[in-house]
XYZ file of C-alpha atoms in Angstrom:
725
model
C 48.673 166.462 -292.503
C 46.581 168.657 -290.252
C 45.361 168.241 -286.809
C 41.624 167.831 -286.184
C 40.840 170.293 -283.463
C 37.581 168.563 -282.550
C 38.916 167.822 -279.104
C 38.995 171.541 -278.280
C 35.406 172.063 -279.518
C 33.786 168.739 -278.186
C 31.027 169.029 -275.627
C 32.770 168.403 -272.294
C 31.819 165.371 -270.131
C 30.634 165.741 -266.569
C 34.152 165.185 -265.320
C 35.647 167.453 -267.979
C 33.406 170.288 -266.773
C 34.488 169.633 -263.217
C 38.131 169.742 -264.464
C 37.447 173.137 -266.031
C 36.089 174.239 -262.716
C 39.285 173.119 -261.117
C 41.265 175.227 -263.718
C 39.053 178.138 -262.800
C 39.739 177.563 -259.143
C 43.545 177.278 -259.884
C 43.319 180.570 -261.626
C 41.911 182.243 -258.474
C 44.665 180.582 -256.398
C 47.498 181.015 -258.888
C 50.277 180.194 -256.357
C 48.654 177.040 -254.887
C 50.488 174.090 -256.423
C 51.208 176.347 -259.397
C 53.922 174.123 -260.767
C 52.022 170.874 -260.400
C 50.476 169.479 -263.568
C 51.140 167.348 -266.566
C 48.726 169.202 -268.829
C 47.236 168.043 -272.050
C 48.071 170.736 -274.689
C 44.356 171.341 -275.163
C 44.153 172.553 -271.508
C 46.920 175.174 -271.758
C 44.717 178.018 -273.129
C 42.767 177.856 -269.855
C 46.052 178.387 -268.027
C 46.932 181.584 -270.068
C 47.303 183.813 -267.031
C 49.378 181.346 -265.044
C 51.737 180.717 -267.945
C 52.183 184.423 -268.590
C 52.767 185.218 -264.988
C 55.324 182.435 -264.792
C 57.259 184.134 -267.665
C 56.161 182.430 -270.808
C 56.555 184.968 -273.741
C 54.510 183.177 -276.329
C 50.768 182.798 -276.820
C 49.511 179.856 -274.686
C 46.729 179.338 -277.223
C 49.260 178.115 -279.838
C 50.347 175.399 -277.525
C 46.974 173.622 -278.035
C 47.948 172.920 -281.709
C 49.946 169.787 -282.031
C 50.778 170.490 -285.680
C 52.426 173.909 -284.824
C 55.792 174.694 -283.456
C 57.107 173.976 -280.862
C 55.015 170.887 -279.951
C 55.055 169.275 -283.370
C 58.796 168.926 -282.976
C 58.415 166.755 -279.866
C 58.251 162.978 -280.537
C 57.929 159.661 -278.703
C 61.345 157.997 -278.995
C 61.645 154.447 -277.943
C 60.544 154.242 -274.314
C 61.011 157.953 -273.730
C 60.838 161.303 -275.515
C 62.869 163.123 -278.103
C 62.766 166.166 -280.321
C 63.693 167.103 -283.880
C 66.616 169.555 -283.882
C 67.315 169.962 -287.562
C 65.451 170.090 -290.843
C 67.019 166.693 -291.878
C 65.540 164.643 -289.093
C 68.089 164.819 -286.335
C 66.450 163.555 -283.127
C 67.909 164.581 -279.754
C 67.105 162.218 -276.906
C 68.883 160.799 -273.841
C 71.921 158.498 -273.912
C 69.911 156.123 -271.723
C 66.772 156.256 -273.983
C 68.947 155.282 -276.941
C 71.141 152.986 -274.993
C 69.599 149.934 -276.551
C 70.522 151.361 -280.002
C 74.113 151.905 -278.881
C 74.299 148.437 -277.279
C 72.748 146.876 -280.443
C 75.679 148.190 -282.498
C 78.333 147.163 -279.988
C 80.526 144.079 -279.707
C 83.410 143.427 -277.316
C 85.788 144.256 -280.128
C 83.884 147.441 -281.111
C 82.413 148.656 -277.847
C 80.479 151.780 -278.730
C 79.047 151.865 -275.155
C 82.482 152.663 -273.744
C 84.059 154.454 -276.710
C 81.014 156.538 -277.887
C 80.308 157.124 -281.565
C 80.444 160.016 -283.994
C 79.244 159.345 -287.519
C 81.572 161.271 -289.832
C 78.840 161.614 -292.500
C 75.383 160.247 -293.365
C 76.984 156.955 -294.777
C 78.457 156.315 -291.292
C 75.193 156.429 -289.418
C 74.351 153.058 -287.929
C 70.935 151.360 -288.080
C 69.028 151.116 -284.816
C 67.609 147.852 -283.529
C 64.651 146.926 -285.769
C 62.048 147.368 -282.969
C 63.049 150.936 -282.175
C 60.412 153.538 -283.187
C 59.921 157.295 -283.277
C 56.297 158.433 -283.218
C 55.284 161.938 -284.345
C 51.783 163.035 -283.084
C 49.692 164.504 -285.877
C 46.230 164.259 -284.422
C 44.423 164.285 -281.066
C 40.634 163.900 -281.136
C 37.982 163.199 -278.506
C 36.098 159.841 -279.262
C 34.456 159.241 -275.852
C 30.975 158.740 -277.235
C 32.179 156.368 -279.832
C 34.200 154.269 -277.380
C 31.709 154.214 -274.541
C 28.432 154.107 -276.543
C 27.913 150.362 -276.581
C 29.507 149.890 -273.053
C 26.906 151.822 -271.078
C 24.639 149.464 -269.014
C 27.147 146.631 -269.083
C 29.426 145.258 -266.458
C 32.676 143.295 -266.171
C 33.911 141.398 -269.076
C 31.002 142.699 -271.286
C 31.955 146.243 -270.440
C 35.660 145.546 -271.226
C 34.907 143.907 -274.554
C 32.589 146.735 -275.639
C 35.298 149.332 -274.980
C 37.951 147.104 -276.505
C 35.951 146.489 -279.678
C 35.031 150.139 -280.126
C 38.702 151.223 -279.585
C 39.889 148.706 -282.061
C 37.359 150.019 -284.618
C 38.565 153.616 -283.996
C 42.194 152.510 -284.563
C 41.339 150.449 -287.663
C 39.530 153.367 -289.353
C 42.312 155.695 -288.396
C 45.142 153.533 -289.790
C 43.721 153.405 -293.262
C 46.175 156.073 -293.804
C 49.594 154.530 -294.679
C 52.391 155.033 -292.277
C 50.167 156.216 -289.398
C 50.046 154.472 -286.021
C 46.846 155.152 -284.073
C 45.812 154.435 -280.481
C 42.990 155.257 -278.140
C 44.046 157.068 -274.916
C 42.057 156.647 -271.767
C 41.825 159.996 -269.818
C 40.552 160.489 -266.294
C 40.516 156.739 -265.624
C 37.851 155.632 -268.101
C 35.891 158.920 -268.295
C 37.128 160.343 -271.610
C 38.866 158.793 -274.528
C 40.955 160.265 -277.270
C 42.218 159.069 -280.568
C 45.895 159.699 -281.030
C 47.360 159.724 -284.685
C 51.060 159.350 -284.964
C 53.449 159.095 -287.892
C 55.490 155.907 -287.176
C 59.111 156.288 -288.264
C 60.896 152.914 -288.361
C 64.336 153.665 -289.788
C 66.437 155.313 -287.087
C 70.165 155.532 -287.129
C 72.799 156.342 -284.613
C 74.595 159.645 -285.334
C 76.335 160.793 -282.122
C 76.724 159.144 -278.712
C 79.202 160.312 -276.092
C 81.187 157.654 -274.187
C 79.597 155.912 -271.253
C 81.821 157.885 -268.986
C 80.085 161.038 -270.106
C 76.601 159.838 -271.092
C 76.320 157.800 -267.851
C 78.863 159.506 -265.672
C 78.201 158.368 -262.059
C 75.986 155.486 -263.180
C 73.871 154.085 -260.294
C 75.849 155.984 -257.602
C 74.560 159.349 -258.938
C 71.274 157.987 -260.378
C 68.400 160.053 -259.071
C 70.837 162.212 -257.099
C 71.761 165.928 -257.173
C 74.171 167.318 -257.867
C 74.698 165.598 -261.262
C 77.418 165.975 -263.919
C 76.134 163.792 -266.696
C 76.041 164.353 -270.465
C 72.958 162.108 -270.948
C 72.267 162.885 -274.632
C 72.355 161.087 -277.972
C 71.595 162.046 -281.555
C 69.759 159.793 -283.910
C 68.504 160.500 -287.417
C 65.025 159.483 -288.712
C 64.829 158.174 -292.281
C 61.904 157.468 -294.643
C 61.545 155.941 -298.054
C 62.392 157.847 -301.232
C 58.702 158.605 -301.481
C 58.808 160.408 -298.133
C 56.698 157.770 -296.337
C 57.818 155.736 -293.250
C 59.649 152.612 -294.142
C 61.901 150.019 -292.634
C 65.653 150.362 -292.902
C 66.880 150.459 -296.509
C 70.163 151.885 -298.035
C 68.314 154.174 -300.298
C 66.093 155.753 -297.629
C 66.335 159.498 -297.189
C 66.371 161.765 -294.069
C 62.876 162.599 -292.827
C 61.909 166.275 -293.137
C 59.979 167.337 -290.021
C 57.427 170.155 -290.252
C 59.494 172.046 -287.756
C 62.418 171.593 -285.415
C 63.575 173.148 -282.160
C 66.276 175.739 -282.187
C 68.966 175.286 -279.486
C 69.277 178.553 -277.510
C 72.512 180.408 -277.666
C 72.069 181.566 -274.111
C 71.449 179.444 -271.033
C 69.104 179.572 -268.078
C 69.836 180.932 -264.558
C 68.090 180.453 -261.207
C 64.532 181.701 -261.454
C 64.331 181.320 -265.267
C 61.104 180.228 -266.795
C 61.160 176.651 -268.155
C 58.590 174.540 -269.954
C 58.837 170.831 -270.776
C 56.995 168.886 -273.291
C 57.168 165.066 -273.527
C 55.464 161.739 -273.168
C 55.292 160.743 -269.578
C 54.500 157.151 -269.001
C 52.043 156.425 -266.257
C 51.161 158.258 -263.061
C 48.844 157.200 -260.294
C 47.932 160.350 -258.452
C 44.215 159.819 -258.796
C 44.211 156.265 -257.383
C 42.356 155.208 -254.275
C 43.700 155.276 -250.686
C 43.765 151.453 -250.680
C 45.974 151.541 -253.809
C 48.277 154.007 -252.144
C 48.618 151.807 -249.182
C 49.336 148.635 -251.188
C 51.917 150.460 -253.199
C 53.887 151.385 -249.995
C 53.221 148.253 -247.926
C 53.813 145.602 -250.589
C 54.474 146.477 -254.232
C 57.448 148.684 -253.866
C 59.332 146.501 -251.272
C 58.623 143.383 -253.432
C 59.939 145.060 -256.546
C 63.185 146.111 -254.868
C 63.765 142.615 -253.549
C 63.231 140.798 -256.928
C 65.096 143.469 -258.933
C 68.043 142.967 -256.588
C 68.027 139.269 -257.331
C 67.913 139.766 -261.140
C 70.686 142.359 -261.048
C 72.887 139.936 -259.072
C 72.243 137.175 -261.569
C 73.298 139.206 -264.537
C 76.312 140.708 -262.830
C 77.521 137.265 -261.673
C 77.419 136.029 -265.333
C 79.156 139.177 -266.624
C 82.048 138.916 -264.243
C 83.244 135.866 -266.229
C 82.051 136.623 -269.734
C 82.738 139.861 -271.557
C 80.217 138.943 -274.284
C 77.498 138.462 -271.760
C 78.320 141.878 -270.275
C 77.847 143.560 -273.622
C 74.689 141.559 -274.477
C 72.943 142.406 -271.200
C 74.314 145.952 -270.723
C 71.009 147.596 -271.661
C 68.835 145.217 -269.661
C 71.095 145.506 -266.583
C 70.992 149.314 -266.738
C 67.182 149.230 -266.994
C 66.901 146.861 -264.047
C 69.204 149.003 -261.901
C 67.292 152.154 -262.774
C 63.971 150.503 -261.987
C 65.243 149.120 -258.739
C 66.638 152.445 -257.554
C 63.408 154.123 -258.709
C 61.271 151.652 -256.642
C 63.458 152.278 -253.617
C 63.310 156.075 -254.044
C 59.536 156.022 -254.529
C 59.146 154.033 -251.361
C 61.400 156.483 -249.477
C 59.557 159.504 -250.887
C 56.002 158.235 -250.227
C 56.974 157.533 -246.703
C 58.632 160.907 -246.314
C 55.535 162.668 -247.510
C 53.177 160.489 -245.510
C 51.378 159.959 -248.861
C 49.289 157.027 -247.499
C 48.042 158.909 -244.558
C 47.371 162.123 -246.445
C 45.567 160.278 -249.280
C 43.456 158.322 -246.791
C 42.387 161.577 -245.015
C 41.694 163.309 -248.310
C 39.621 160.408 -249.493
C 37.570 160.317 -246.231
C 36.777 164.011 -246.631
C 35.863 163.437 -250.330
C 33.549 160.610 -249.524
C 31.745 162.682 -246.882
C 30.933 165.138 -249.752
C 29.884 162.304 -252.114
C 26.281 161.194 -252.736
C 25.186 157.969 -251.083
C 24.578 156.098 -254.403
C 28.090 156.973 -255.624
C 29.562 155.727 -252.354
C 28.098 152.295 -253.051
C 29.761 152.238 -256.396
C 32.989 153.189 -254.728
C 32.689 150.346 -252.196
C 32.334 148.038 -255.269
C 35.536 149.501 -256.716
C 37.398 148.618 -253.548
C 36.134 145.005 -253.770
C 37.423 144.602 -257.364
C 40.824 146.011 -256.392
C 41.026 143.536 -253.479
C 40.441 140.698 -255.865
C 43.403 141.693 -257.948
C 45.567 142.052 -254.811
C 45.038 138.390 -253.915
C 47.248 137.248 -256.828
C 49.699 140.180 -256.847
C 52.874 138.064 -256.187
C 52.188 135.552 -258.870
C 51.370 138.183 -261.419
C 54.495 140.095 -260.567
C 56.802 137.043 -261.010
C 55.198 135.592 -264.124
C 55.145 139.024 -265.775
C 58.878 139.445 -265.096
C 59.591 135.930 -266.405
C 58.208 137.104 -269.787
C 59.630 140.633 -269.916
C 63.082 139.663 -268.645
C 63.642 136.788 -271.023
C 64.237 136.699 -274.737
C 63.718 133.163 -275.970
C 60.902 132.269 -273.563
C 59.201 135.524 -274.448
C 59.681 134.903 -278.165
C 58.269 131.334 -277.847
C 55.132 132.675 -276.076
C 54.579 135.470 -278.559
C 54.909 133.067 -281.432
C 52.363 130.593 -280.011
C 49.912 133.415 -279.135
C 50.398 134.793 -282.687
C 49.566 131.424 -284.107
C 46.346 131.320 -282.145
C 45.378 134.894 -283.011
C 46.066 134.469 -286.725
C 43.119 132.092 -287.071
C 40.734 134.932 -286.134
C 39.489 137.762 -288.266
C 41.865 140.696 -287.698
C 39.437 142.957 -285.734
C 38.851 140.092 -283.233
C 42.501 139.513 -282.616
C 44.039 140.577 -279.361
C 45.665 143.961 -279.405
C 49.349 143.368 -280.085
C 48.730 140.544 -282.429
C 46.800 142.287 -285.295
C 48.131 142.789 -288.861
C 49.215 146.289 -287.698
C 51.560 144.707 -285.050
C 53.404 142.214 -287.334
C 56.234 144.478 -288.277
C 56.962 145.282 -284.634
C 56.781 141.558 -283.607
C 59.244 140.793 -286.424
C 61.590 143.465 -285.383
C 61.532 142.309 -281.763
C 62.297 138.732 -282.832
C 65.139 139.867 -285.058
C 67.085 141.634 -282.323
C 67.001 138.637 -279.936
C 70.538 137.222 -280.568
C 72.161 140.570 -279.759
C 70.610 140.548 -276.308
C 70.586 136.868 -275.410
C 72.935 134.428 -273.654
C 71.533 131.004 -272.657
C 73.298 130.840 -269.349
C 72.097 134.319 -268.297
C 68.533 133.636 -269.391
C 68.378 130.419 -267.446
C 69.788 132.169 -264.356
C 67.134 134.897 -264.596
C 64.296 132.373 -265.100
C 65.693 130.202 -262.317
C 65.486 133.112 -259.903
C 61.907 134.192 -260.967
C 60.421 130.733 -261.329
C 62.035 129.580 -258.132
C 60.266 132.358 -256.237
C 57.082 131.246 -258.000
C 57.564 127.706 -256.760
C 57.493 128.967 -253.240
C 54.069 130.687 -253.608
C 50.991 129.159 -251.751
C 48.901 126.703 -253.688
C 46.130 129.390 -254.194
C 48.489 131.358 -256.425
C 49.826 128.440 -258.472
C 48.999 127.289 -262.014
C 48.895 123.674 -262.907
C 50.468 124.307 -266.332
C 53.509 126.029 -264.905
C 53.921 123.343 -262.164
C 53.817 120.593 -264.796
C 56.381 122.444 -266.996
C 58.894 123.452 -264.307
C 58.251 121.135 -261.382
C 57.733 121.861 -257.721
C 61.413 121.860 -256.485
C 64.598 123.786 -257.407
C 66.182 120.601 -258.776
C 63.244 119.930 -261.062
C 63.300 123.579 -262.258
C 66.999 123.531 -263.008
C 66.665 120.299 -264.951
C 63.696 121.560 -266.963
C 65.463 124.806 -267.962
C 68.672 122.947 -268.894
C 66.791 120.505 -271.093
C 64.693 123.296 -272.772
C 67.652 125.531 -273.562
C 69.890 122.725 -274.679
C 67.317 121.523 -277.151
C 65.809 124.805 -278.558
C 66.855 126.318 -281.939
C 65.269 129.756 -281.180
C 68.602 131.284 -280.386
C 69.150 131.295 -284.119
C 67.430 134.170 -286.088
C 66.653 131.894 -289.152
C 64.812 129.523 -286.751
C 62.779 132.337 -285.152
C 61.940 133.851 -288.604
C 60.716 130.467 -289.845
C 58.565 130.075 -286.736
C 57.260 133.640 -287.268
C 56.359 132.920 -290.958
C 54.317 129.931 -289.689
C 52.704 131.702 -286.828
C 51.505 134.633 -288.858
C 49.645 132.193 -291.081
C 48.145 130.312 -288.203
C 50.126 127.217 -289.235
C 51.764 124.535 -286.971
C 55.000 125.716 -285.465
C 58.208 123.802 -285.701
C 58.872 120.982 -283.217
C 61.044 122.971 -280.823
C 61.160 122.415 -277.028
C 60.459 126.024 -276.201
C 57.600 126.306 -278.657
C 56.152 123.141 -277.401
C 56.409 124.508 -273.888
C 54.730 127.726 -274.956
C 51.768 125.573 -276.407
C 51.296 124.273 -272.854
C 51.628 127.603 -271.035
C 49.683 129.979 -273.248
C 46.273 128.368 -272.193
C 47.165 129.364 -268.645
C 48.024 132.900 -269.788
C 44.674 133.150 -271.622
C 42.829 132.048 -268.477
C 44.550 134.696 -266.426
C 43.841 137.243 -269.188
C 40.206 136.451 -269.079
C 40.073 137.030 -265.324
C 42.053 140.245 -265.697
C 39.736 141.573 -268.467
C 36.681 140.964 -266.259
C 38.265 142.942 -263.399
C 39.408 145.622 -265.816
C 35.903 145.937 -267.220
C 34.624 146.690 -263.761
C 37.460 149.145 -263.161
C 36.626 150.918 -266.389
C 33.038 151.169 -265.287
C 33.682 152.238 -261.690
C 36.699 154.469 -261.776
C 34.827 157.281 -263.481
C 32.534 157.458 -260.472
C 35.584 157.933 -258.309
C 37.042 160.483 -260.708
C 33.791 162.543 -260.724
C 33.876 162.624 -256.954
C 37.525 163.589 -256.895
C 36.952 166.341 -259.538
C 34.225 167.901 -257.492
C 36.336 167.716 -254.382
C 39.403 169.227 -256.135
C 37.289 172.080 -257.430
C 36.082 172.674 -253.941
C 39.747 172.768 -252.747
C 40.870 175.017 -255.496
C 43.366 172.363 -256.746
C 44.289 171.427 -260.316
C 42.891 168.293 -261.875
C 44.767 167.096 -264.955
C 44.495 163.551 -266.188
C 47.103 161.078 -264.924
C 49.909 160.599 -267.402
C 49.279 157.787 -269.901
C 51.910 158.036 -272.574
C 50.346 160.995 -274.392
C 51.891 164.347 -275.047
C 51.904 166.526 -271.907
C 53.350 169.962 -270.949
C 54.547 171.164 -267.612
C 55.956 174.490 -266.681
C 57.879 176.172 -263.846
C 61.352 177.629 -263.227
C 64.943 176.784 -262.247
C 64.812 176.397 -258.508
C 67.151 175.427 -255.710
C 66.369 172.411 -253.541
C 66.388 172.167 -249.712
C 65.981 168.349 -249.209
C 66.915 168.390 -245.493
C 67.449 170.730 -242.577
C 70.330 173.155 -243.186
C 71.048 171.610 -246.713
C 70.515 173.699 -249.840
C 71.444 172.717 -253.383
C 71.876 175.389 -256.069
C 70.227 174.549 -259.361
C 73.370 174.605 -261.657
C 76.360 172.410 -261.760
C 79.735 172.911 -263.596
C 82.613 170.934 -264.880
C 84.390 171.593 -261.613
C 82.102 168.859 -260.186
C 83.410 166.450 -262.781
C 86.957 166.928 -261.463
C 85.849 166.582 -257.857
C 84.114 163.318 -258.580
C 86.726 161.845 -260.940
C 88.476 158.853 -259.494
C 89.696 157.112 -262.676
C 87.478 154.150 -261.781
C 83.966 153.278 -262.938
C 81.520 154.993 -262.607
C 83.570 158.273 -262.025
C 86.099 157.710 -264.766
C 85.877 160.858 -266.821
C 87.533 160.333 -270.159
C 90.906 161.898 -270.865
C 89.697 164.121 -273.722
C 87.147 165.634 -271.297
C 89.698 166.157 -268.565
C 92.114 167.820 -270.995
C 89.355 170.151 -272.382
C 88.414 171.182 -268.843
C 92.050 171.876 -268.063
C 92.278 174.148 -271.118
C 89.440 176.187 -269.875
C 88.129 177.132 -273.319
C 84.507 177.819 -272.570
C 83.995 180.750 -274.877
C 80.372 180.975 -276.003
C 79.099 178.265 -273.636
C 80.198 179.467 -270.155
C 77.735 180.487 -267.557
C 78.272 184.054 -266.295
C 77.188 183.320 -262.726
C 79.386 180.224 -262.457
C 82.313 181.650 -264.407
C 82.802 178.303 -266.061
C 81.175 175.554 -268.136
C 77.757 174.455 -266.869
C 76.801 170.814 -267.051
C 73.332 170.135 -265.651
C 70.423 172.179 -264.162
C 67.550 171.697 -261.847
C 63.929 172.838 -262.288
C 60.645 172.285 -260.406
C 58.941 170.844 -263.527
C 56.442 168.061 -263.023
C 57.878 164.932 -264.657
C 57.871 161.122 -264.347
C 59.163 158.036 -266.215
C 58.790 158.512 -269.966
C 59.819 162.103 -269.723
C 63.384 161.044 -270.229
C 64.551 162.909 -273.347
C 61.955 165.588 -273.049
C 63.080 169.034 -274.356
C 63.187 171.818 -271.896
C 62.243 175.162 -273.463
C 62.824 178.762 -272.451
C 60.230 181.603 -272.428
C 60.579 181.932 -276.264
C 60.351 178.186 -277.029
C 64.064 177.643 -277.537
C 65.789 174.546 -276.424
C 67.816 175.016 -273.192
C 67.895 171.584 -271.734
C 67.194 167.901 -271.981
C 65.357 166.099 -269.200
C 66.998 162.951 -267.944
C 66.250 162.335 -264.271
C 64.505 163.271 -261.077
C 66.061 163.897 -257.687
C 65.880 161.072 -255.163
C 63.401 162.995 -252.958
C 60.957 163.252 -255.900
C 61.000 159.838 -257.359
C 57.610 159.217 -255.663
C 55.972 161.876 -257.810
C 54.401 159.390 -260.052
C 52.009 158.840 -257.069
C 52.350 162.011 -254.916
C 53.329 165.603 -255.867
C 55.220 167.273 -253.047
C 56.285 170.761 -254.100
C 58.902 170.925 -251.315
C 60.902 168.205 -253.047
C 59.787 167.787 -256.698
C 62.709 168.635 -259.004
C 63.711 167.520 -262.504
C 67.297 167.211 -263.658
C 68.343 168.272 -267.125
C 71.396 168.389 -269.385
C 72.339 171.981 -270.116
C 72.424 172.449 -273.841
C 75.553 174.587 -273.386
C 77.299 171.383 -272.127
C 76.175 169.477 -275.192
C 77.298 172.226 -277.473
C 80.666 172.398 -275.758
C 81.280 168.641 -275.864
C 80.388 168.538 -279.595
C 82.661 171.508 -280.306
C 85.739 170.970 -278.071
C 85.753 167.483 -276.693
C 84.413 164.996 -279.156
C 84.013 167.301 -282.136
C 81.210 167.063 -284.637
C 81.327 170.392 -286.477
C 79.127 169.090 -289.300
C 76.299 168.272 -286.765
C 76.720 171.685 -285.030
C 76.318 173.385 -288.453
C 73.313 171.260 -289.186
C 71.618 172.472 -285.874
C 72.562 176.151 -286.662
C 75.215 176.144 -283.903
C 78.396 176.876 -285.859
C 78.735 180.480 -284.810
């Protein structure tokens, strides 16, 4: 499989030309925001001088080729990033990225979360949850004209539908190749579009996971904090069918053979060392309007913190009395805690940087330099955004009611699938086409390992109880009829639904899935009957959203063109906001000065584990780790400047959510670290880059090597990675 390099040769759009002007301006001001940027690989040749001056020893032009090392070894893993580290498909990612895999294989009697796991051989590797995927990018092509061709001149829903239909056509043509998953990525907020081709690996297996007390040492107390002392890594293995093609789990599958894999460095970094990170950051919002910045700080983040607190409390209350519930909801609870703390940190950081005030002033200056006609379009953009804001609380609560439930979500998905199955496949809603059936099936199969009826009712009671208190303008008649208008009516409705449903049984879900995919009537189940009443309301909201989104797709490029011109004038970089596609950032190991008279060095050691250890969760370092530290056998993995075993290190790399598990490379492209967190002061970087505070936190690969050699030994895996010297 070869990458089509059409993207690099395509005629640049108006905004792309402005972005190139920004790169030229950046080259002239190499030290202004030099470490800011989540760059598309195709942009890196234009940063040749900056990369070389920063210390990169390779040829930046080779980084534009996604089929060549080192970038072809970097993969999308679950909700984060990973990288191949052996010729036999070993994938290195974070413990927290693979936490769902670990939880899926855990029971109260065999708790791999607490105990960790080391597969003695290939036969001992444990299947991941059926909906876990690893995606290997094999193509990246510009398709802007194809996507926007029939949309030009249209507005609102018509604009959205034209872009949606063209994108689906691009995907359908791309996926004629078996085993390939394709998507269309929106760059520069509706200005440019790219076709992404990815090999979809569906059989992943758990190979090595440290105990929770290493992989999540410090838990929420240390989350987003520096200094850190966490071994946040896990090894999985990707398998394919005997024919070498992607396949679902089967006993006779064989390890996937990647085109290349990363080599773990034998030496480690030090302060000032060059570092480069490649990964799949989720979503950033740095090019949003001043009004959107204000809403994020004044409403969205405070609201998210409040509701996440309530959901966390509901799960923890159930888990105190029920060990099975604790295990079933361990992954969901960790995700909620992480998202809650992230929202609080983002709020704190945006206020600290005065992002709202700075963005407003920047936008005012930009608008003064913008043509009058474009300013009218930008006023229309503000009006569309205000329409969406009017229903923001309802949309937050109902969205969480789906995402934080298992059975209710399953019922809604099955009913929507039944409806979509009656349409020609190209006309079906994205997520319900034939290409999506395997993922839907995998999601439905894993439900019983993450579901407890009492916990789900508690979560829905909290969310729908808040919904009941909304003003009438935000209410939906279908939801009011289903759940009532009072807490007592809601509790009674939930109790009746969950007492009567059979969807907690995998066989019942699979039977409903078989009917839904054929467009046939679903079984007479209370939750499925509820879904039949609620889905029409969801469809109505979806229609409204698509009309707004069509206008946003039409109007945001005007804003981006104005911003690109303004950034070029300022000599500042303009890279597209992150959107789940492969990006590269570069910088160095750098100390942090978060407050007056406080300076943090960029390396931590095992001495910090002993200082933090209390014997109680979350600072309960396991005895084998304490014993190994006491022995002091750090030969081959010690840091010369520390005189002991390093654990984590700090860089100024530009990262956000989704970069968890991203490999950190040295000047020669060797693996020196594994990204797993940001510091508290930089959580707001998804919206605002502040070079004073932006840092990323990584597992030092010397710590991983030492753990796998001296603490929880896996000599066969070290040999496989070429680390047995």
